[in-house]
Coordinates of C-alpha atoms and ligand atoms in Angstrom, one line a residue:
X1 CA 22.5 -86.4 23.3
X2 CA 24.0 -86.0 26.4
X3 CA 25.6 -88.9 28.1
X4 CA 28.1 -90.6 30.7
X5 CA 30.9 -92.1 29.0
X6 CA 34.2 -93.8 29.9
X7 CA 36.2 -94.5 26.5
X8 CA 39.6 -96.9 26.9
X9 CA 42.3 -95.7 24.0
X10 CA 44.2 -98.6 24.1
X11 CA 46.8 -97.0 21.6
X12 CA 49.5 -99.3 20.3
X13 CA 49.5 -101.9 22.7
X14 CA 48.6 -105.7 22.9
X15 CA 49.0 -108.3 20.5
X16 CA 45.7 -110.1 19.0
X17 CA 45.8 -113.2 22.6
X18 CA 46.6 -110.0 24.6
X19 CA 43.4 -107.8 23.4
X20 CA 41.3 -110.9 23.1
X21 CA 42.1 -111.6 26.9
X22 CA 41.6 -107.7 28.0
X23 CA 38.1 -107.7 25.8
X24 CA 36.8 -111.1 27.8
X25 CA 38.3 -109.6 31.0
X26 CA 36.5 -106.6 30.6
X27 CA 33.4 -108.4 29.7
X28 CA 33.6 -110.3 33.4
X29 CA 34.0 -107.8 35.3
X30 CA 30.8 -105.4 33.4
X31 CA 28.8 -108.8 34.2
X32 CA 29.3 -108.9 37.5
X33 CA 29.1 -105.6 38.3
X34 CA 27.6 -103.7 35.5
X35 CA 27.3 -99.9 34.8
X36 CA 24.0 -98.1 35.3
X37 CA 23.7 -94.9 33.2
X38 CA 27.0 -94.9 31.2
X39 CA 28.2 -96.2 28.3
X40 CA 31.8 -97.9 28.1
X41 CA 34.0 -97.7 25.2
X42 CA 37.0 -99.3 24.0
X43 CA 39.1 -98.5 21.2
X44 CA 42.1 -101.1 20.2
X45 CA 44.2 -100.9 17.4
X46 CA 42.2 -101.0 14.7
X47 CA 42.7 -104.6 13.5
X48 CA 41.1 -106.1 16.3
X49 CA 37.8 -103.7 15.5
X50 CA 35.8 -106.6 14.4
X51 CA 37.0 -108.9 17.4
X52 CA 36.5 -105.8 19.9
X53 CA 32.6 -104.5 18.2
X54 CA 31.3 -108.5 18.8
X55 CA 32.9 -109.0 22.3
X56 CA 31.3 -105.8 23.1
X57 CA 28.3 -105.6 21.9
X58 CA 27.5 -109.2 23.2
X59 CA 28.6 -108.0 26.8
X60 CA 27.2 -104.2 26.5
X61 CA 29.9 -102.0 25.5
X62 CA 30.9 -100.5 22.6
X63 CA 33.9 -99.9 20.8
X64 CA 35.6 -97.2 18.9
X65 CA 39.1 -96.9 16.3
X66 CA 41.9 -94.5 17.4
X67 CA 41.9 -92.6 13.9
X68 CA 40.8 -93.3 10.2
X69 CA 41.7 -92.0 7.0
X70 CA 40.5 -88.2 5.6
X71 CA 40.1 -90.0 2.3
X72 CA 37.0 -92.3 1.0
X73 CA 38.7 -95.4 -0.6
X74 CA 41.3 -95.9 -3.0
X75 CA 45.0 -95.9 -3.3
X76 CA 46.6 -94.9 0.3
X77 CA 48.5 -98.0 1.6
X78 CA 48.2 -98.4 5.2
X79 CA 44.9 -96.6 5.8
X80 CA 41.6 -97.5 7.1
X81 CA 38.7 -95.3 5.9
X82 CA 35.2 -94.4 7.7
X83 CA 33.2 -96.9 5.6
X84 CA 35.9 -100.3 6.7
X85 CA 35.4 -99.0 10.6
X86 CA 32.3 -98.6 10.5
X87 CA 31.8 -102.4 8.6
X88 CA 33.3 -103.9 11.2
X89 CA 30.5 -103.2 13.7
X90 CA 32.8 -100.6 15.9
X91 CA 30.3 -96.9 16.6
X92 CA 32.9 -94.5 17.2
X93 CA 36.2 -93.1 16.2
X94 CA 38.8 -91.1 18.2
X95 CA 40.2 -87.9 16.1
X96 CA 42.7 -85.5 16.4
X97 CA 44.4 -87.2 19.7
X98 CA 47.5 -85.3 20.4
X99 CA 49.8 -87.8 19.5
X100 CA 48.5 -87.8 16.1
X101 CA 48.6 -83.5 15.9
X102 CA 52.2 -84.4 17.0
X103 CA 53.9 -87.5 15.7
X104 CA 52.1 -87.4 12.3
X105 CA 51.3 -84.0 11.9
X106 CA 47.5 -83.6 11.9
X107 CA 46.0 -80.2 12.2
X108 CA 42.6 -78.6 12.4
X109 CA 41.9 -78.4 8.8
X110 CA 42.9 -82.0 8.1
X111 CA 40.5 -83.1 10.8
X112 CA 37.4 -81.1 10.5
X113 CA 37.5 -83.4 6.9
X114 CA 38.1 -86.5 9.0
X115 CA 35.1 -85.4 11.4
X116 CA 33.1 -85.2 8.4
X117 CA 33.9 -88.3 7.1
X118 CA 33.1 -90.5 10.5
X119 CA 30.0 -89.0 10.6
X120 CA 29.1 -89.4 6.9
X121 CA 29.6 -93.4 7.1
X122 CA 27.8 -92.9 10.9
X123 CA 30.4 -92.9 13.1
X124 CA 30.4 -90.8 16.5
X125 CA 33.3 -88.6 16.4
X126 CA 35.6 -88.1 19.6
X127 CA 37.0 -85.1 18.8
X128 CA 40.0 -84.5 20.8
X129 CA 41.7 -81.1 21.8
X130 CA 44.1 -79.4 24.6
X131 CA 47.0 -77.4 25.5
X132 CA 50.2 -78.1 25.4
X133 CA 52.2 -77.1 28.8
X134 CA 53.3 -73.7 27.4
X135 CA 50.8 -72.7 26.0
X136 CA 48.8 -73.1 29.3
X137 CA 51.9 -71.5 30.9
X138 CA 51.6 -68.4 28.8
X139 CA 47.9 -68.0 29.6
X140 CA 46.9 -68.9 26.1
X141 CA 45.4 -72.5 26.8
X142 CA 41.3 -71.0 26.6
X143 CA 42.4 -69.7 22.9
X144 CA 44.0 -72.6 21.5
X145 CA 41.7 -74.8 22.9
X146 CA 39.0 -72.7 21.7
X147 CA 40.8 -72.8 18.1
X148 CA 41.1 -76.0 17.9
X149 CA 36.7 -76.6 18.5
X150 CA 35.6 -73.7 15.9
X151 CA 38.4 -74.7 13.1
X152 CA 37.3 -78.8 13.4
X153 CA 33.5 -78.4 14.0
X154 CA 31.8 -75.4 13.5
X155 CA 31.6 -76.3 9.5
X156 CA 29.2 -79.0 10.8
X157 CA 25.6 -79.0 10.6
X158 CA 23.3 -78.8 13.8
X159 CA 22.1 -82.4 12.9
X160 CA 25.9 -83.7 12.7
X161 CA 27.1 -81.4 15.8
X162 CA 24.7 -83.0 17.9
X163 CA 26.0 -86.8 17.0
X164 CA 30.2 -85.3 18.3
X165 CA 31.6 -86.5 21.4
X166 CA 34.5 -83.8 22.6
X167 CA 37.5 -85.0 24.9
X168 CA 39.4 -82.6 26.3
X169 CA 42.7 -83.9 27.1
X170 CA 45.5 -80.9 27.8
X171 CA 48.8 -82.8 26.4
X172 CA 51.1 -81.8 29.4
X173 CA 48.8 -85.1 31.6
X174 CA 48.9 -87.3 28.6
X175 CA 50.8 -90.2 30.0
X176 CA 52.6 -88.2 32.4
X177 CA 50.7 -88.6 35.5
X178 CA 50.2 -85.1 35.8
X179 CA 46.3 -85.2 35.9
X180 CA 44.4 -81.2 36.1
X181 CA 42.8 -80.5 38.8
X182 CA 39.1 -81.3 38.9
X183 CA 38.8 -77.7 38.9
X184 CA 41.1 -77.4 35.9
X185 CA 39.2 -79.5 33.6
X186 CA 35.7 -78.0 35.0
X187 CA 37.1 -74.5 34.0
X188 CA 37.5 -76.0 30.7
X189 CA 35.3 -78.0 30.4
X190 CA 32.6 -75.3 30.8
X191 CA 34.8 -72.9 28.1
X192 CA 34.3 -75.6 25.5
X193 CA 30.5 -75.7 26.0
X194 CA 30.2 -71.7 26.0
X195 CA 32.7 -71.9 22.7
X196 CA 29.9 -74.3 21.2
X197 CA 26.8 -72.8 22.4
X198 CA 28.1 -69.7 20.6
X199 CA 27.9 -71.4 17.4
X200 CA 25.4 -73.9 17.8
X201 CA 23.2 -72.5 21.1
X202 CA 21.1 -74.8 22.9
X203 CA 22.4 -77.9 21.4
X204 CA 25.3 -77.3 23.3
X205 CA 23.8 -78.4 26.8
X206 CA 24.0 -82.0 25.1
X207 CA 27.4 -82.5 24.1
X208 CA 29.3 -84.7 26.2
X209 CA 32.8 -83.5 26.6
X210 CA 35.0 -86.0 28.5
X211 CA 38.6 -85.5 30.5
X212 CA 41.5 -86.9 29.3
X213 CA 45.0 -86.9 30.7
X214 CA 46.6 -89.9 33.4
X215 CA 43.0 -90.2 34.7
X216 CA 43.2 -93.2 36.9
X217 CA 40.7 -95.6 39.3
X218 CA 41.9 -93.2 41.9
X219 CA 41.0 -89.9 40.5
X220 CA 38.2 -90.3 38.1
X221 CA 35.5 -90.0 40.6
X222 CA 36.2 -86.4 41.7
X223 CA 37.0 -85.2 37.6
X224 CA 33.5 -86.6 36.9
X225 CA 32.0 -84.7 39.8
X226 CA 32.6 -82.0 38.1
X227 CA 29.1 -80.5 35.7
X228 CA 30.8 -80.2 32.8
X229 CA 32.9 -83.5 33.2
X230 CA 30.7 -86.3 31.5
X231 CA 33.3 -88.9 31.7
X232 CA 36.7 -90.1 30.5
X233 CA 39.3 -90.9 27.6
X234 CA 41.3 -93.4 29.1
X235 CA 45.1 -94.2 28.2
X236 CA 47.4 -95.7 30.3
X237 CA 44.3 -97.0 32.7
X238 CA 42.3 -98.9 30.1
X239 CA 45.0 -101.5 29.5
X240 CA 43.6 -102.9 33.2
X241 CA 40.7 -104.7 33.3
X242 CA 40.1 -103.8 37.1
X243 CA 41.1 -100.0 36.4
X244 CA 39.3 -99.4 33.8
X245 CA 36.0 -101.1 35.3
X246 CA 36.4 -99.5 38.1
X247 CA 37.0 -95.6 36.9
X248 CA 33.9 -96.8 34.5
X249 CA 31.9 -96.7 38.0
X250 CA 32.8 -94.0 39.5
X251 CA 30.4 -91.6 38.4
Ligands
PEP1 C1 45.0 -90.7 26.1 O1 45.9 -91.2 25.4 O2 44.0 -90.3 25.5 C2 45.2 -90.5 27.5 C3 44.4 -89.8 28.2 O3 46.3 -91.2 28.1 P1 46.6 -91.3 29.6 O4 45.3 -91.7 30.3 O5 47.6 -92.5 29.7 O6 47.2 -90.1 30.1

């Protein structure tokens, strides 16, 4: 189903005082001034899950892991599966963020499998896709983008589609400070719903696809404007308390 959501990708940052102290800050800040009609998300590194799910849930938000293994169980050191997420009371998973097609070599294939994992132990799936600058350069951002959608979720069923969260984050405003225009990511936006309506119809109307990519307090409320703009995946920002409260009200 359609909803608002801001999501805080925390990425490798903070040590356990450090997230424990952003979680409660967080917290304060949703209590005193707390968001009507959109859900807040936060996903730490992925050993503070169980910390993160119980602050949240007591203080309503949610939280989320940055990635999780393709695999069930078994022997793969260093990786957390769908099932050991999903025990630790955290809803939703983040897959396919750029810095995991880049720095660890992820590609369509490997996560349409990891989108079918989340959702097998009932995870929400973030799927994340976007341009890099040249390709956007070179006119060819609508076709990779549109790539990376069919490849990673049009295997899916219409029950399972309708569960994914998209987040479109072109890579060149990652952490740059280069945000798109509002007008950019609506253009977007609205090619990534007619991409899934052309597989799945209707049920497209209800996916929420969020904007990712140095989205800040100051420009969120404009990029949410936007029809097709149902929120934000939040980097840099969601290490804040105050920023990231306050781009989680400006809808
Ligand atoms: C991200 O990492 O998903 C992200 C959008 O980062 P930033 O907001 O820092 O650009």
């Amino acid at each position: 189903m359609r909803k608002k959501i801001v999501a805080g990708n925390w990425k490798m940052n903070k040590t356990f005082n450090e997230a424990e102290d952003l979680l409660f800050n967080i917290s304060d800040l949703l209590k005193e001034n707390p968001v009507a009609g959109a859900q807040v998300l936060v996903c730490p590194p992925a050993l503070y899950l169980e910390l993160a799910a119980d602050i949240a849930h007591e203080n309503g938000f949610d939280c989320g892991a940055q990635n999780l293994s393709e695999h069930e169980s078994g022997a793969f050191t260093g990786e957390i599966s769908a099932a050991m997420i999903a025990s630790t009371g955290a809803k939703y998973v983040i897959i396919g963020h750029s810095e995991r097609r880049t720095y660890f070599g992820e590609k369509d294939d490997l996560l349409a499998v990891k989108v079918s994992q989340a959702l097998k132990h009932g995870l929400i799936p973030v799927y994340c896709c976007g341009e890099i600058l040249a390709e956007r350069e070179e006119n060819r951002h609508f076709d990779v983008v549109g790539g990376q959608i069919s490849q990673a979720l049009f295997h899916l069923s219409p029950d399972d589609f309708a569960k994914v969260v998209v987040a479109y984050e072109p890579v060149w405003a990652i952490g740059t400070g280069r945000t798109a225009s509002p007008e950019q990511a609506q253009e977007m936006h609205a090619y990534i719903r007619k991409v899934l309506a052309g597989k799945f119809g209707d049920a497209a109307k209800e996916t929420t696809i969020l904007y990712g990519g140095s989205c800040n307090a100051a420009n969120a409320r404009e990029l949410f404007a936007k029809p097709d703009v149902d929120g934000g995946l939040i980097g840099g920002a969601s290490l804040k308390a105050e920023d990231f409260v306050k781009i989680a009200h400006s809808f």
